[in-house]
CSV table of C-alpha atoms and ligand atoms in Angstrom, one decimal:
chain,number,residue,atom,x,y,z
A,1,MET,CA,31.0,99.1,-1.3
A,2,ARG,CA,28.6,96.4,-0.2
A,3,PRO,CA,30.0,93.4,1.7
A,4,LEU,CA,30.6,90.2,-0.3
A,5,ILE,CA,28.2,87.4,0.1
A,6,ILE,CA,30.2,85.1,-2.1
A,7,ASP,CA,34.0,85.0,-2.4
A,8,VAL,CA,35.5,82.2,-4.5
A,9,LYS,CA,39.3,81.9,-4.8
A,10,ASP,CA,41.4,79.5,-6.8
A,11,LEU,CA,38.6,77.0,-7.1
A,12,GLU,CA,39.3,73.7,-8.8
A,13,PHE,CA,36.6,71.1,-9.2
A,14,ARG,CA,36.2,67.7,-10.8
A,15,TRP,CA,33.5,65.2,-10.2
A,16,GLN,CA,35.8,62.2,-9.6
A,17,PRO,CA,39.6,61.8,-9.1
A,18,GLY,CA,41.1,61.5,-12.5
A,19,ALA,CA,38.0,62.9,-14.3
A,20,PRO,CA,38.5,66.1,-16.3
A,21,THR,CA,38.5,69.4,-14.4
A,22,VAL,CA,35.0,71.0,-14.8
A,23,LEU,CA,35.7,74.3,-13.0
A,24,SER,CA,38.9,76.2,-12.6
A,25,ILE,CA,38.1,79.7,-11.4
A,26,ASP,CA,40.7,82.2,-10.0
A,27,ALA,CA,38.2,84.6,-8.6
A,28,PHE,CA,34.4,85.1,-8.5
A,29,GLN,CA,32.7,87.5,-6.1
A,30,VAL,CA,29.1,88.6,-5.5
A,31,SER,CA,28.1,91.6,-3.4
A,32,ALA,CA,25.2,91.3,-0.9
A,33,GLY,CA,21.9,92.4,-2.5
A,34,GLU,CA,23.0,91.9,-6.1
A,35,CYS,CA,20.8,90.3,-8.8
A,36,LEU,CA,23.4,88.4,-10.8
A,37,PHE,CA,22.9,86.5,-14.1
A,38,ILE,CA,25.3,83.6,-15.0
A,39,LYS,CA,25.1,82.4,-18.6
A,40,GLY,CA,26.8,79.5,-20.3
A,41,PRO,CA,25.9,76.8,-22.7
A,42,SER,CA,24.6,73.4,-21.6
A,43,GLY,CA,27.3,71.3,-20.0
A,44,SER,CA,29.6,74.2,-19.2
A,45,GLY,CA,29.4,73.7,-15.5
A,46,LYS,CA,26.7,76.1,-14.3
A,47,SER,CA,24.9,73.6,-12.1
A,48,THR,CA,28.2,72.4,-10.8
A,49,LEU,CA,29.1,75.9,-9.7
A,50,LEU,CA,25.8,76.2,-8.0
A,51,SER,CA,26.3,72.9,-6.1
A,52,LEU,CA,29.6,74.3,-4.9
A,53,LEU,CA,28.1,77.7,-3.8
A,54,SER,CA,25.4,75.8,-1.9
A,55,GLY,CA,27.7,73.3,-0.3
A,56,VAL,CA,26.2,70.2,-2.0
A,57,THR,CA,29.7,69.5,-3.2
A,58,THR,CA,33.0,70.9,-2.1
A,59,ALA,CA,36.1,72.1,-4.0
A,60,VAL,CA,39.0,69.9,-4.8
A,61,ALA,CA,41.2,72.9,-4.2
A,62,GLY,CA,40.7,76.6,-3.3
A,63,SER,CA,38.0,78.1,-1.3
A,64,VAL,CA,34.3,79.0,-1.5
A,65,ARG,CA,33.2,81.5,1.1
A,66,VAL,CA,29.5,82.2,1.5
A,67,MET,CA,28.7,84.9,4.1
A,68,ASP,CA,32.2,84.7,5.4
A,69,GLN,CA,31.9,81.0,6.0
A,70,ALA,CA,34.4,78.8,4.1
A,71,LEU,CA,32.3,75.9,3.1
A,72,GLU,CA,35.2,73.5,2.7
A,73,GLY,CA,35.8,74.0,6.4
A,74,LEU,CA,32.4,72.4,7.3
A,75,GLY,CA,31.4,68.8,7.4
A,76,SER,CA,28.5,67.6,5.3
A,77,VAL,CA,26.0,67.8,8.1
A,78,GLN,CA,27.1,71.4,8.9
A,79,ARG,CA,26.9,72.3,5.3
A,80,ASP,CA,23.3,71.0,5.2
A,81,HIS,CA,22.4,73.2,8.1
A,82,PHE,CA,24.2,76.2,6.6
A,83,ARG,CA,22.2,75.7,3.3
A,84,ALA,CA,18.9,75.3,5.1
A,85,ASP,CA,19.5,78.4,7.1
A,86,HIS,CA,20.8,80.8,4.4
A,87,ILE,CA,20.1,79.5,0.9
A,88,GLY,CA,16.9,79.2,-1.0
A,89,TYR,CA,17.3,77.0,-4.1
A,90,ILE,CA,15.0,76.8,-7.2
A,91,PHE,CA,15.7,73.7,-9.1
A,92,GLN,CA,15.3,73.3,-12.8
A,93,MET,CA,12.8,70.5,-12.3
A,94,PHE,CA,11.4,72.3,-9.2
A,95,ASN,CA,11.6,69.2,-7.0
A,96,LEU,CA,8.3,69.8,-5.3
A,97,ILE,CA,7.2,67.1,-2.8
A,98,PRO,CA,4.2,65.3,-4.5
A,99,TYR,CA,2.5,64.2,-1.3
A,100,LEU,CA,2.5,67.7,0.2
A,101,SER,CA,0.0,70.4,-0.6
A,102,VAL,CA,1.0,73.7,-2.3
A,103,VAL,CA,1.2,75.6,1.1
A,104,GLU,CA,3.0,72.7,2.8
A,105,ASN,CA,5.6,72.7,0.1
A,106,VAL,CA,6.2,76.4,0.6
A,107,MET,CA,6.5,76.0,4.4
A,108,LEU,CA,9.0,73.2,4.1
A,109,PRO,CA,12.2,75.2,4.7
A,110,CYS,CA,10.9,76.2,8.1
A,111,GLN,CA,11.0,72.6,9.1
A,112,PHE,CA,14.7,72.3,8.4
A,113,SER,CA,15.7,75.7,9.8
A,114,THR,CA,14.6,77.4,13.0
A,115,ARG,CA,16.2,80.5,11.6
A,116,ARG,CA,14.0,80.5,8.4
A,117,ARG,CA,11.1,79.7,10.6
A,118,ALA,CA,11.8,82.7,12.9
A,119,ASN,CA,12.2,85.0,9.9
A,120,ALA,CA,9.0,83.8,8.3
A,121,LEU,CA,7.1,84.3,11.6
A,122,ARG,CA,8.6,87.8,11.9
A,123,ARG,CA,7.4,88.7,8.4
A,124,GLY,CA,3.9,87.3,8.5
A,125,ASP,CA,1.0,86.4,10.7
A,126,GLY,CA,2.1,82.8,11.1
A,127,LEU,CA,3.9,80.4,8.7
A,128,GLU,CA,0.8,79.6,6.6
A,129,ALA,CA,-0.1,83.2,6.2
A,130,GLU,CA,3.5,84.0,5.1
A,131,ALA,CA,3.4,81.1,2.6
A,132,ARG,CA,0.2,82.4,1.2
A,133,ARG,CA,1.5,85.9,1.0
A,134,LEU,CA,4.5,84.7,-1.1
A,135,LEU,CA,2.3,82.6,-3.4
A,136,HIS,CA,0.0,85.5,-4.0
A,137,HIS,CA,2.8,87.9,-4.6
A,138,LEU,CA,4.2,85.5,-7.1
A,139,ASP,CA,0.9,85.5,-8.9
A,140,MET,CA,-0.4,82.1,-7.9
A,141,ASP,CA,-4.2,81.8,-8.5
A,142,HIS,CA,-6.2,81.6,-5.4
A,143,ALA,CA,-8.0,78.4,-6.5
A,144,ASP,CA,-4.7,76.6,-7.2
A,145,LEU,CA,-3.5,77.4,-3.7
A,146,HIS,CA,-5.8,74.8,-2.2
A,147,ARG,CA,-4.8,72.0,-4.5
A,148,ARG,CA,-3.3,69.0,-2.7
A,149,ALA,CA,-1.6,67.4,-5.7
A,150,VAL,CA,1.2,69.8,-6.7
A,151,THR,CA,1.9,67.5,-9.7
A,152,THR,CA,-1.4,68.5,-11.3
A,153,LEU,CA,-0.3,72.2,-11.5
A,154,SER,CA,0.9,73.6,-14.7
A,155,VAL,CA,4.7,74.2,-15.2
A,156,GLY,CA,4.2,77.9,-14.6
A,157,GLN,CA,2.3,77.3,-11.3
A,158,GLN,CA,4.9,74.7,-10.1
A,159,GLN,CA,7.6,77.3,-10.8
A,160,ARG,CA,5.8,79.8,-8.6
A,161,VAL,CA,5.5,77.2,-5.8
A,162,ALA,CA,9.2,76.4,-6.1
A,163,ALA,CA,10.1,80.1,-6.0
A,164,ALA,CA,7.8,80.8,-2.9
A,165,ARG,CA,9.4,77.8,-1.2
A,166,ALA,CA,12.9,79.1,-1.9
A,167,LEU,CA,12.0,82.6,-0.6
A,168,MET,CA,10.2,81.4,2.5
A,169,GLY,CA,12.0,82.7,5.7
A,170,ALA,CA,14.0,85.3,3.7
A,171,PRO,CA,17.3,83.4,3.1
A,172,GLU,CA,20.3,85.7,2.4
A,173,LEU,CA,20.9,83.9,-0.9
A,174,LEU,CA,18.5,82.7,-3.6
A,175,ILE,CA,19.9,80.4,-6.2
A,176,ALA,CA,17.9,79.7,-9.3
A,177,ASP,CA,19.1,77.0,-11.8
A,178,GLU,CA,17.4,77.6,-15.1
A,179,PRO,CA,13.9,77.8,-13.5
A,180,THR,CA,12.3,79.4,-16.6
A,181,SER,CA,13.6,77.2,-19.3
A,182,SER,CA,10.1,75.7,-19.9
A,183,LEU,CA,8.2,79.0,-20.0
A,184,ASP,CA,7.6,81.3,-22.9
A,185,ALA,CA,9.4,84.6,-23.2
A,186,ASP,CA,6.7,86.9,-21.8
A,187,ARG,CA,6.0,84.8,-18.8
A,188,ARG,CA,9.7,84.4,-18.1
A,189,GLU,CA,10.2,88.1,-17.8
A,190,SER,CA,7.2,88.7,-15.6
A,191,PHE,CA,8.3,85.9,-13.3
A,192,ILE,CA,11.8,87.3,-13.0
A,193,ARG,CA,10.4,90.7,-12.2
A,194,LEU,CA,8.3,89.3,-9.3
A,195,LEU,CA,11.4,87.4,-8.1
A,196,PHE,CA,13.4,90.7,-8.1
A,197,ASP,CA,10.7,92.4,-6.1
A,198,GLU,CA,10.6,89.8,-3.4
A,199,CYS,CA,14.4,89.6,-3.3
A,200,ARG,CA,14.8,93.4,-2.9
A,201,GLY,CA,12.1,93.4,-0.2
A,202,ALA,CA,13.9,90.8,1.8
A,203,GLY,CA,17.4,91.9,1.1
A,204,THR,CA,18.1,88.6,-0.6
A,205,THR,CA,21.0,88.2,-3.1
A,206,LEU,CA,19.9,86.4,-6.3
A,207,ILE,CA,22.1,84.2,-8.5
A,208,PHE,CA,20.2,83.2,-11.6
A,209,VAL,CA,21.6,80.7,-14.1
A,210,SER,CA,20.4,80.3,-17.6
A,211,HIS,CA,21.6,79.4,-21.1
A,212,ASP,CA,19.1,81.9,-22.4
A,213,ALA,CA,21.1,85.2,-22.8
A,214,SER,CA,17.9,87.2,-23.7
A,215,LEU,CA,17.2,87.5,-19.9
A,216,GLU,CA,20.6,89.1,-19.3
A,217,PRO,CA,19.6,92.8,-19.6
A,218,LEU,CA,17.1,92.5,-16.7
A,219,PHE,CA,19.9,91.9,-14.2
A,220,ASP,CA,22.2,94.1,-12.2
A,221,ARG,CA,25.2,92.2,-13.6
A,222,SER,CA,25.9,89.3,-15.9
A,223,ILE,CA,28.8,86.8,-16.1
A,224,ASP,CA,29.7,84.4,-18.8
A,225,LEU,CA,30.9,81.3,-17.0
A,226,ALA,CA,33.3,80.4,-19.9
A,227,GLU,CA,35.0,83.8,-19.3
A,228,ILE,CA,35.9,83.1,-15.7
A,229,ASN,CA,36.4,79.3,-16.0
A,230,ARG,CA,39.9,78.4,-17.2
A,231,ALA,CA,38.9,74.7,-17.5
A,232,ALA,CA,36.5,75.7,-20.3
A,233,ARG,CA,39.3,77.5,-22.3
A,234,VAL,CA,41.6,74.5,-21.8
A,235,ALA,CA,38.9,72.2,-23.1
A,236,GLU,CA,38.3,74.4,-26.1
A,237,ALA,CA,42.0,74.6,-27.0
A,238,ALA,CA,42.4,70.8,-26.7
B,301,LIG,N1,26.6,64.6,-10.5
B,301,LIG,C1,27.5,64.5,-11.5
B,301,LIG,N2,28.4,63.5,-11.6
B,301,LIG,C2,29.4,63.5,-12.5
B,301,LIG,N3,29.5,64.4,-13.5
B,301,LIG,C3,28.6,65.4,-13.5
B,301,LIG,C4,27.6,65.6,-12.5
B,301,LIG,N4,26.9,66.7,-12.8
B,301,LIG,C5,27.4,67.2,-13.9
B,301,LIG,N5,28.5,66.5,-14.3
B,301,LIG,C6,29.3,66.8,-15.5
B,301,LIG,O1,29.9,68.1,-15.2
B,301,LIG,C7,29.9,68.9,-16.5
B,301,LIG,C8,29.2,70.2,-16.2
B,301,LIG,O2,27.8,69.9,-16.1
B,301,LIG,P1,26.7,70.9,-15.5
B,301,LIG,O3,27.3,71.6,-14.3
B,301,LIG,O4,25.5,70.1,-15.2
B,301,LIG,O5,26.6,71.9,-16.7
B,301,LIG,P2,25.4,73.0,-17.0
B,301,LIG,O6,24.6,73.1,-15.8
B,301,LIG,O7,26.1,74.2,-17.4
B,301,LIG,O8,24.6,72.4,-18.1
B,301,LIG,C9,29.3,68.0,-17.5
B,301,LIG,O9,30.4,67.4,-18.2
B,301,LIG,C10,28.5,67.0,-16.8
B,301,LIG,O10,28.4,65.8,-17.5
B,302,LIG,MG1,22.5,72.8,-15.4
């Protein structure tokens, strides 16, 4: 059996004291190297779970262990370092930095993490070469690579830049929050296959969240958040 990269136990989460419980999960585990799909309707707590797994927020009770590190045992600065070192994140709106070029956006994680920087240097002929390799592999047109204004790229191209940035420096965990929701079905699937390729090559575990269950068969395993989240069942019964 492969080691666990994520081990969640008795997790409780609400956004504010007194607010309704959004997540109540007895157990949730992910093995290293898995490509996992998490589905659930809009508002069911998918993005909230991802914020907990990446240490943007912390549990009200219970524990979230990532690579054997209990995130609730770290202060917020330590969690920021942990995230920069070990987790690539593709946001739904991509969150590219408008005043940086395509390649500069992709190299960004190496500024926040010496570990990612060292990994990227080990994998490529310098940071810029590694950024370009990732962009090419994710099917980014050569001409678009030189554009300065990332905001002028199409949605599909912005998604590729966001994915390359998240993969830069081979983080152990890649988290993708509905990154394909604005693409058509064909392009969604080809994008996911490229993502798989790059994750397998780097030994990266992928957690991919979407409300679109048609993507589910592509993955090693799929979880319905409502099935593991007791808070959802309580809300339904109420
Ligand atoms: N930053 C936040 N502050 C307060 N409430 C939030 C925040 N983010 C999400 N929520 C609430 O948490 C619940 C789950 O939302 P979310 O995790 O975004 O769902 P999903 O990603 O599945 O659409 C919703 O009721 C939402 O309004
Ligand atoms: Mg969401």
